[in-house]
mmCIF file of C-alpha atoms and ligand atoms in Angstrom:
data_model
loop_
_atom_site.group_PDB
_atom_site.id
_atom_site.type_symbol
_atom_site.label_atom_id
_atom_site.label_comp_id
_atom_site.label_asym_id
_atom_site.label_seq_id
_atom_site.Cartn_x
_atom_site.Cartn_y
_atom_site.Cartn_z
ATOM 1 C CA MET C 19 157.616 67.313 37.311
ATOM 2 C CA THR C 20 156.934 69.211 40.171
ATOM 3 C CA HIS C 21 158.602 72.474 38.974
ATOM 4 C CA TYR C 22 156.741 72.260 35.670
ATOM 5 C CA SER C 23 153.641 71.514 37.913
ATOM 6 C CA LYS C 24 154.779 73.876 40.982
ATOM 7 C CA SER C 25 153.809 70.747 42.750
ATOM 8 C CA SER C 26 154.632 68.915 45.925
ATOM 9 C CA HIS C 27 156.718 65.983 47.047
ATOM 10 C CA VAL C 28 160.107 65.871 45.434
ATOM 11 C CA GLY C 29 161.660 65.068 48.841
ATOM 12 C CA THR C 30 159.491 61.939 49.313
ATOM 13 C CA CYS C 31 160.078 61.549 45.488
ATOM 14 C CA LEU C 32 163.666 61.086 45.670
ATOM 15 C CA SER C 33 164.369 59.484 49.052
ATOM 16 C CA ILE C 34 162.584 56.196 46.693
ATOM 17 C CA VAL C 35 164.215 56.757 43.247
ATOM 18 C CA GLU C 36 167.205 53.513 44.254
ATOM 19 C CA ILE C 37 164.065 51.377 45.873
ATOM 20 C CA LEU C 38 161.959 51.746 42.549
ATOM 21 C CA TYR C 39 165.351 51.224 40.122
ATOM 22 C CA VAL C 40 166.102 48.055 41.530
ATOM 23 C CA LEU C 41 162.718 46.502 41.894
ATOM 24 C CA TYR C 42 161.938 47.276 38.481
ATOM 25 C CA PHE C 43 165.309 47.163 36.938
ATOM 26 C CA LYS C 44 166.527 43.856 38.930
ATOM 27 C CA ILE C 45 164.375 42.199 40.857
ATOM 28 C CA MET C 46 160.270 42.097 39.446
ATOM 29 C CA LYS C 47 159.473 39.813 36.967
ATOM 30 C CA VAL C 48 157.164 42.800 34.378
ATOM 31 C CA ASP C 49 156.278 43.011 30.835
ATOM 32 C CA PRO C 50 155.545 46.395 29.636
ATOM 33 C CA GLU C 51 154.306 44.962 26.903
ATOM 34 C CA ASN C 52 152.090 43.071 28.057
ATOM 35 C CA PRO C 53 151.406 44.965 31.545
ATOM 36 C CA LEU C 54 148.363 42.996 33.008
ATOM 37 C CA LYS C 55 150.471 38.916 32.772
ATOM 38 C CA PRO C 56 148.511 37.283 34.727
ATOM 39 C CA ASP C 57 151.473 35.736 36.561
ATOM 40 C CA ARG C 58 153.376 39.068 37.208
ATOM 41 C CA ASP C 59 155.271 40.319 40.060
ATOM 42 C CA LYS C 60 153.112 43.415 41.823
ATOM 43 C CA PHE C 61 153.985 46.877 43.197
ATOM 44 C CA ILE C 62 152.107 49.276 45.476
ATOM 45 C CA LEU C 63 153.466 52.367 46.221
ATOM 46 C CA SER C 64 151.748 52.877 49.094
ATOM 47 C CA LYS C 65 152.898 56.578 49.862
ATOM 48 C CA GLY C 66 150.819 57.714 46.530
ATOM 49 C CA HIS C 67 152.365 61.170 47.086
ATOM 50 C CA GLY C 68 155.443 59.870 45.449
ATOM 51 C CA SER C 69 154.025 59.650 41.991
ATOM 52 C CA ALA C 70 156.042 61.146 40.028
ATOM 53 C CA ALA C 71 158.655 59.032 40.976
ATOM 54 C CA LEU C 72 156.868 55.922 40.163
ATOM 55 C CA TYR C 73 155.307 57.807 36.854
ATOM 56 C CA SER C 74 159.523 58.519 36.153
ATOM 57 C CA THR C 75 160.978 54.586 36.586
ATOM 58 C CA LEU C 76 157.369 53.399 34.689
ATOM 59 C CA ALA C 77 157.967 55.360 31.644
ATOM 60 C CA GLU C 78 161.790 54.457 31.950
ATOM 61 C CA ARG C 79 160.932 50.954 32.291
ATOM 62 C CA GLY C 80 158.819 51.480 28.977
ATOM 63 C CA PHE C 81 155.370 50.861 30.180
ATOM 64 C CA PHE C 82 154.152 54.362 28.959
ATOM 65 C CA SER C 83 155.727 57.427 26.718
ATOM 66 C CA LYS C 84 158.258 59.780 28.214
ATOM 67 C CA GLU C 85 156.257 62.574 26.991
ATOM 68 C CA ILE C 86 152.895 61.529 28.906
ATOM 69 C CA LEU C 87 155.026 63.095 32.005
ATOM 70 C CA ASN C 88 155.367 66.741 30.934
ATOM 71 C CA ARG C 89 151.167 65.910 31.918
ATOM 72 C CA TYR C 90 151.698 65.296 35.371
ATOM 73 C CA TYR C 91 149.622 67.437 38.370
ATOM 74 C CA ILE C 92 148.414 69.748 35.931
ATOM 75 C CA ASP C 93 144.331 70.830 34.322
ATOM 76 C CA ASP C 94 143.846 68.378 31.731
ATOM 77 C CA GLY C 95 146.739 66.189 32.606
ATOM 78 C CA ILE C 96 146.734 62.887 32.565
ATOM 79 C CA LEU C 97 148.840 62.077 35.480
ATOM 80 C CA PRO C 98 147.365 62.772 38.574
ATOM 81 C CA GLY C 99 149.551 63.802 41.608
ATOM 82 C CA HIS C 100 148.653 61.162 43.979
ATOM 83 C CA LEU C 101 148.694 57.501 42.190
ATOM 84 C CA ASP C 102 145.843 56.920 39.852
ATOM 85 C CA MET C 103 145.804 53.306 38.271
ATOM 86 C CA LYS C 104 142.932 53.855 35.703
ATOM 87 C CA ALA C 105 146.200 56.708 34.351
ATOM 88 C CA VAL C 106 148.900 54.352 32.599
ATOM 89 C CA PRO C 107 149.497 51.238 32.648
ATOM 90 C CA GLY C 108 151.622 49.497 35.643
ATOM 91 C CA ILE C 109 150.387 51.285 38.418
ATOM 92 C CA GLU C 110 149.124 48.058 40.597
ATOM 93 C CA LEU C 111 146.421 50.592 43.072
ATOM 94 C CA SER C 112 145.462 54.095 42.849
ATOM 95 C CA THR C 113 146.739 55.439 46.664
ATOM 96 C CA GLY C 114 147.361 58.765 48.277
ATOM 97 C CA SER C 115 145.447 58.219 51.129
ATOM 98 C CA LEU C 116 147.991 56.465 53.417
ATOM 99 C CA GLY C 117 147.404 53.315 55.109
ATOM 100 C CA HIS C 118 146.039 51.192 52.740
ATOM 101 C CA GLY C 119 148.617 50.236 50.492
ATOM 102 C CA LEU C 120 149.499 46.588 52.979
ATOM 103 C CA SER C 121 146.149 45.631 53.222
ATOM 104 C CA VAL C 122 145.668 45.388 49.238
ATOM 105 C CA GLY C 123 149.195 43.782 49.058
ATOM 106 C CA VAL C 124 147.903 41.402 51.694
ATOM 107 C CA GLY C 125 144.736 41.122 49.453
ATOM 108 C CA MET C 126 147.223 40.302 46.456
ATOM 109 C CA SER C 127 149.384 38.156 48.212
ATOM 110 C CA ILE C 128 146.500 35.277 49.564
ATOM 111 C CA ALA C 129 144.878 35.852 46.170
ATOM 112 C CA ASN C 130 148.163 34.310 44.364
ATOM 113 C CA MET C 131 148.499 31.840 46.919
ATOM 114 C CA LEU C 132 145.087 30.280 46.194
ATOM 115 C CA ASP C 133 145.697 30.079 42.352
ATOM 116 C CA ASN C 134 149.066 28.582 42.651
ATOM 117 C CA ASN C 135 150.114 32.031 41.219
ATOM 118 C CA PRO C 136 153.920 32.498 41.652
ATOM 119 C CA GLY C 137 153.865 36.770 41.355
ATOM 120 C CA ASN C 138 155.368 38.545 44.178
ATOM 121 C CA ILE C 139 154.005 41.305 45.593
ATOM 122 C CA TYR C 140 156.139 44.411 46.885
ATOM 123 C CA VAL C 141 154.855 47.704 48.683
ATOM 124 C CA LEU C 142 156.541 50.519 49.947
ATOM 125 C CA LEU C 143 155.096 52.442 52.542
ATOM 126 C CA GLY C 144 156.530 55.837 53.994
ATOM 127 C CA ASP C 145 158.131 55.581 58.011
ATOM 128 C CA GLY C 146 155.440 57.864 59.309
ATOM 129 C CA GLU C 147 152.484 56.023 56.754
ATOM 130 C CA CYS C 148 153.722 53.033 59.815
ATOM 131 C CA ASN C 149 151.416 55.097 61.915
ATOM 132 C CA GLU C 150 148.327 54.142 60.365
ATOM 133 C CA GLY C 151 146.733 51.570 62.426
ATOM 134 C CA SER C 152 145.726 49.331 59.330
ATOM 135 C CA VAL C 153 149.470 48.817 58.588
ATOM 136 C CA TRP C 154 149.258 46.669 61.555
ATOM 137 C CA GLU C 155 146.165 44.747 61.393
ATOM 138 C CA ALA C 156 147.363 43.900 57.538
ATOM 139 C CA ALA C 157 151.252 42.718 59.179
ATOM 140 C CA MET C 158 149.453 40.627 61.462
ATOM 141 C CA LEU C 159 147.197 39.294 58.885
ATOM 142 C CA ALA C 160 150.280 38.471 56.416
ATOM 143 C CA SER C 161 152.019 36.355 59.515
ATOM 144 C CA HIS C 162 149.052 34.719 60.651
ATOM 145 C CA ASN C 163 148.772 33.045 57.081
ATOM 146 C CA LYS C 164 152.640 32.350 56.616
ATOM 147 C CA LEU C 165 152.596 34.999 52.869
ATOM 148 C CA ASN C 166 156.188 34.062 51.487
ATOM 149 C CA ASN C 167 155.133 35.579 48.385
ATOM 150 C CA ILE C 168 154.903 39.524 49.506
ATOM 151 C CA THR C 169 157.876 41.780 50.718
ATOM 152 C CA ALA C 170 157.163 45.371 52.125
ATOM 153 C CA ILE C 171 159.200 48.091 52.042
ATOM 154 C CA ILE C 172 160.038 50.620 54.141
ATOM 155 C CA ASP C 173 161.158 54.271 53.466
ATOM 156 C CA CYS C 174 162.921 55.246 56.708
ATOM 157 C CA ASN C 175 163.092 58.507 55.662
ATOM 158 C CA LYS C 176 162.502 59.833 59.771
ATOM 159 C CA LEU C 177 160.502 62.833 58.584
ATOM 160 C CA GLN C 178 156.437 63.021 57.855
ATOM 161 C CA GLY C 179 154.491 66.120 55.840
ATOM 162 C CA PHE C 180 155.096 68.156 59.191
ATOM 163 C CA GLY C 181 157.520 66.942 61.641
ATOM 164 C CA ASN C 182 159.998 64.257 62.513
ATOM 165 C CA THR C 183 158.864 61.054 62.722
ATOM 166 C CA LYS C 184 159.682 60.100 65.929
ATOM 167 C CA ASP C 185 158.309 63.495 67.101
ATOM 168 C CA ILE C 186 155.043 62.313 65.950
ATOM 169 C CA ILE C 187 154.528 59.003 67.297
ATOM 170 C CA ASN C 188 157.852 57.603 68.040
ATOM 171 C CA GLN C 189 159.094 54.364 66.236
ATOM 172 C CA GLU C 190 162.185 53.547 68.101
ATOM 173 C CA ASN C 191 162.736 49.570 67.257
ATOM 174 C CA LEU C 192 161.298 49.699 64.138
ATOM 175 C CA ALA C 193 162.756 46.501 63.590
ATOM 176 C CA GLU C 194 162.085 45.092 66.981
ATOM 177 C CA ARG C 195 158.350 45.761 65.781
ATOM 178 C CA TRP C 196 157.905 44.404 62.645
ATOM 179 C CA LYS C 197 159.653 41.056 64.136
ATOM 180 C CA SER C 198 157.263 41.211 66.914
ATOM 181 C CA PHE C 199 154.501 40.951 64.269
ATOM 182 C CA GLY C 200 155.851 37.934 62.556
ATOM 183 C CA TRP C 201 157.539 38.819 59.846
ATOM 184 C CA ASP C 202 161.348 38.454 58.738
ATOM 185 C CA VAL C 203 163.003 41.798 58.904
ATOM 186 C CA LEU C 204 166.790 43.172 57.193
ATOM 187 C CA GLU C 205 167.641 46.904 57.262
ATOM 188 C CA VAL C 206 169.238 48.644 54.776
ATOM 189 C CA ASP C 207 170.743 51.642 52.831
ATOM 190 C CA GLY C 208 167.635 52.343 50.492
ATOM 191 C CA HIS C 209 170.241 54.352 48.357
ATOM 192 C CA SER C 210 172.548 51.483 47.630
ATOM 193 C CA ILE C 211 171.544 49.836 44.712
ATOM 194 C CA PHE C 212 173.891 46.726 45.101
ATOM 195 C CA ASP C 213 172.591 46.258 49.312
ATOM 196 C CA LEU C 214 168.900 46.684 48.000
ATOM 197 C CA GLU C 215 169.388 43.783 45.570
ATOM 198 C CA SER C 216 171.030 41.346 47.656
ATOM 199 C CA CYS C 217 167.569 41.973 50.317
ATOM 200 C CA PHE C 218 165.261 41.933 47.840
ATOM 201 C CA ASN C 219 167.208 38.192 46.628
ATOM 202 C CA GLN C 220 167.617 36.836 50.205
ATOM 203 C CA PRO C 221 165.861 33.045 49.749
ATOM 204 C CA ALA C 222 162.315 33.530 50.961
ATOM 205 C CA THR C 223 161.522 31.596 54.277
ATOM 206 C CA MET C 224 157.794 30.769 55.290
ATOM 207 C CA ASN C 225 157.411 34.663 56.280
ATOM 208 C CA PRO C 226 156.351 37.791 55.170
ATOM 209 C CA LYS C 227 159.336 40.167 55.016
ATOM 210 C CA VAL C 228 160.360 43.430 55.404
ATOM 211 C CA ILE C 229 163.114 45.793 54.048
ATOM 212 C CA ILE C 230 163.709 48.733 56.038
ATOM 213 C CA ALA C 231 165.597 50.831 54.359
ATOM 214 C CA HIS C 232 167.925 53.866 56.109
ATOM 215 C CA THR C 233 167.081 56.563 53.097
ATOM 216 C CA VAL C 234 167.384 60.295 53.178
ATOM 217 C CA LYS C 235 164.113 62.691 51.859
ATOM 218 C CA GLY C 236 165.625 64.782 49.189
ATOM 219 C CA LYS C 237 168.442 62.263 48.660
ATOM 220 C CA GLY C 238 170.899 63.841 45.836
ATOM 221 C CA VAL C 239 170.217 66.952 45.859
ATOM 222 C CA SER C 240 171.857 69.452 48.206
ATOM 223 C CA PHE C 241 169.718 71.523 49.238
ATOM 224 C CA MET C 242 166.727 69.353 49.896
ATOM 225 C CA GLU C 243 168.584 66.657 51.754
ATOM 226 C CA ASP C 244 166.894 65.710 55.126
ATOM 227 C CA LYS C 245 164.961 69.282 55.309
ATOM 228 C CA LEU C 246 161.470 69.014 56.134
ATOM 229 C CA GLU C 247 160.162 71.868 53.718
ATOM 230 C CA TRP C 248 160.885 70.026 50.472
ATOM 231 C CA HIS C 249 157.871 68.062 51.135
ATOM 232 C CA TYR C 250 155.488 70.629 50.066
ATOM 233 C CA LYS C 251 158.074 73.253 48.360
ATOM 234 C CA SER C 252 158.489 73.113 44.773
ATOM 235 C CA PRO C 253 161.747 74.403 43.171
ATOM 236 C CA ASN C 254 161.289 77.535 41.225
ATOM 237 C CA THR C 255 163.624 77.959 38.157
ATOM 238 C CA GLN C 256 167.228 78.669 39.847
ATOM 239 C CA GLU C 257 166.483 75.637 42.307
ATOM 240 C CA LEU C 258 165.487 73.279 39.573
ATOM 241 C CA GLU C 259 168.872 74.229 37.787
ATOM 242 C CA LYS C 260 170.814 73.679 40.661
ATOM 243 C CA ALA C 261 169.323 70.498 41.582
ATOM 244 C CA LEU C 262 169.554 68.690 37.827
ATOM 245 C CA LYS C 263 173.151 69.975 37.652
ATOM 246 C CA GLU C 264 173.944 68.201 41.088
ATOM 247 C CA LEU C 265 171.827 64.891 39.815
ATOM 248 C CA SER C 266 173.601 65.070 36.749
ATOM 249 C CA ARG C 267 176.951 65.285 38.683
ATOM 250 C CA ALA C 268 176.133 62.434 40.367
ATOM 251 C CA LEU C 269 175.933 60.129 37.670
HETATM 252 C C1 LIG V 310 145.145 58.775 55.975
HETATM 253 C C2 LIG V 310 146.218 60.150 55.086
HETATM 254 N N1 LIG V 310 146.286 60.846 56.288
HETATM 255 C C3 LIG V 310 146.800 62.161 56.259
HETATM 256 C C4 LIG V 310 147.492 62.077 54.692
HETATM 257 C C5 LIG V 310 148.724 63.560 54.714
HETATM 258 N N2 LIG V 310 150.116 62.998 54.422
HETATM 259 C C6 LIG V 310 150.448 63.381 53.240
HETATM 260 S S1 LIG V 310 151.997 63.008 53.122
HETATM 261 C C7 LIG V 310 152.002 62.641 55.014
HETATM 262 C C8 LIG V 310 153.182 62.502 56.049
HETATM 263 C C9 LIG V 310 153.814 61.194 55.296
HETATM 264 O O1 LIG V 310 154.305 60.626 55.463
HETATM 265 P P1 LIG V 310 156.002 59.020 55.166
HETATM 266 O O2 LIG V 310 154.740 58.359 55.162
HETATM 267 O O3 LIG V 310 156.701 59.002 56.163
HETATM 268 O O4 LIG V 310 156.320 59.684 53.693
HETATM 269 P P2 LIG V 310 157.086 60.553 53.131
HETATM 270 O O5 LIG V 310 158.503 60.951 54.545
HETATM 271 O O6 LIG V 310 158.493 59.333 52.292
HETATM 272 O O7 LIG V 310 156.664 61.723 52.089
HETATM 273 C C10 LIG V 310 150.574 62.995 55.287
HETATM 274 C C11 LIG V 310 150.669 62.769 56.713
HETATM 275 C C12 LIG V 310 147.175 61.541 54.090
HETATM 276 N N3 LIG V 310 147.669 61.782 52.589
HETATM 277 N N4 LIG V 310 147.048 60.143 53.880
#
């Protein structure tokens, strides 16, 4: 998708594929035939520049035809480069301006609590995104209200758009920070389907839960892994072929 549209964020997307797979195929109660079912689980991709990964997952899960994926990030396309909740079924929130997803997720979580709605809320954030103060306001509100129907997942790939997360604003001891904000914290290899599933299945306590997923930006493609430039670069024809070969070998 990023090759055909000559667009960015392929590294961002490859960082979260396993997380999206586990959520949409193993954990979340969603119904592609009835995408607005009131008691569904809801997912927000707060790092909305990873849209291609979510669009593909939703198409694979049957929310819309895979042909629509060819209309990504192009003039007169259907799927904008940053997520648009009106573009296709299954997208719960338009995102792209970082730092808003958790606040909206907390609102959804409070609404479900008040309505006795059993739906759970999942919000995936970037580690760079956690530099945004609004993330921490939402975190405080969630623990104050004992929102145990919300799970945040931090895609901790240690890179942002223009550098290493630790050099931009160091978030050493991210787990301790979330703990101090009253959240239950789990840490996991964000590319292990088995470990992710077991984290999501941990029984709820009275607190909101955060899963710190240690990931690699560009995972699965040797020349993209952990390389800053693949935040913005788009693969050319040779790079696309090499990448697809490596990814299909890994299956
Ligand atoms: C409010 C806001 N500020 C800046 C940007 C520009 N921006 C896009 S991606 C990005 C880096 C995000 O890093 P991270 O959250 O770690 O995501 P990942 O490394 O997985 O791409 C930035 C700063 C933005 N989209 N929104």
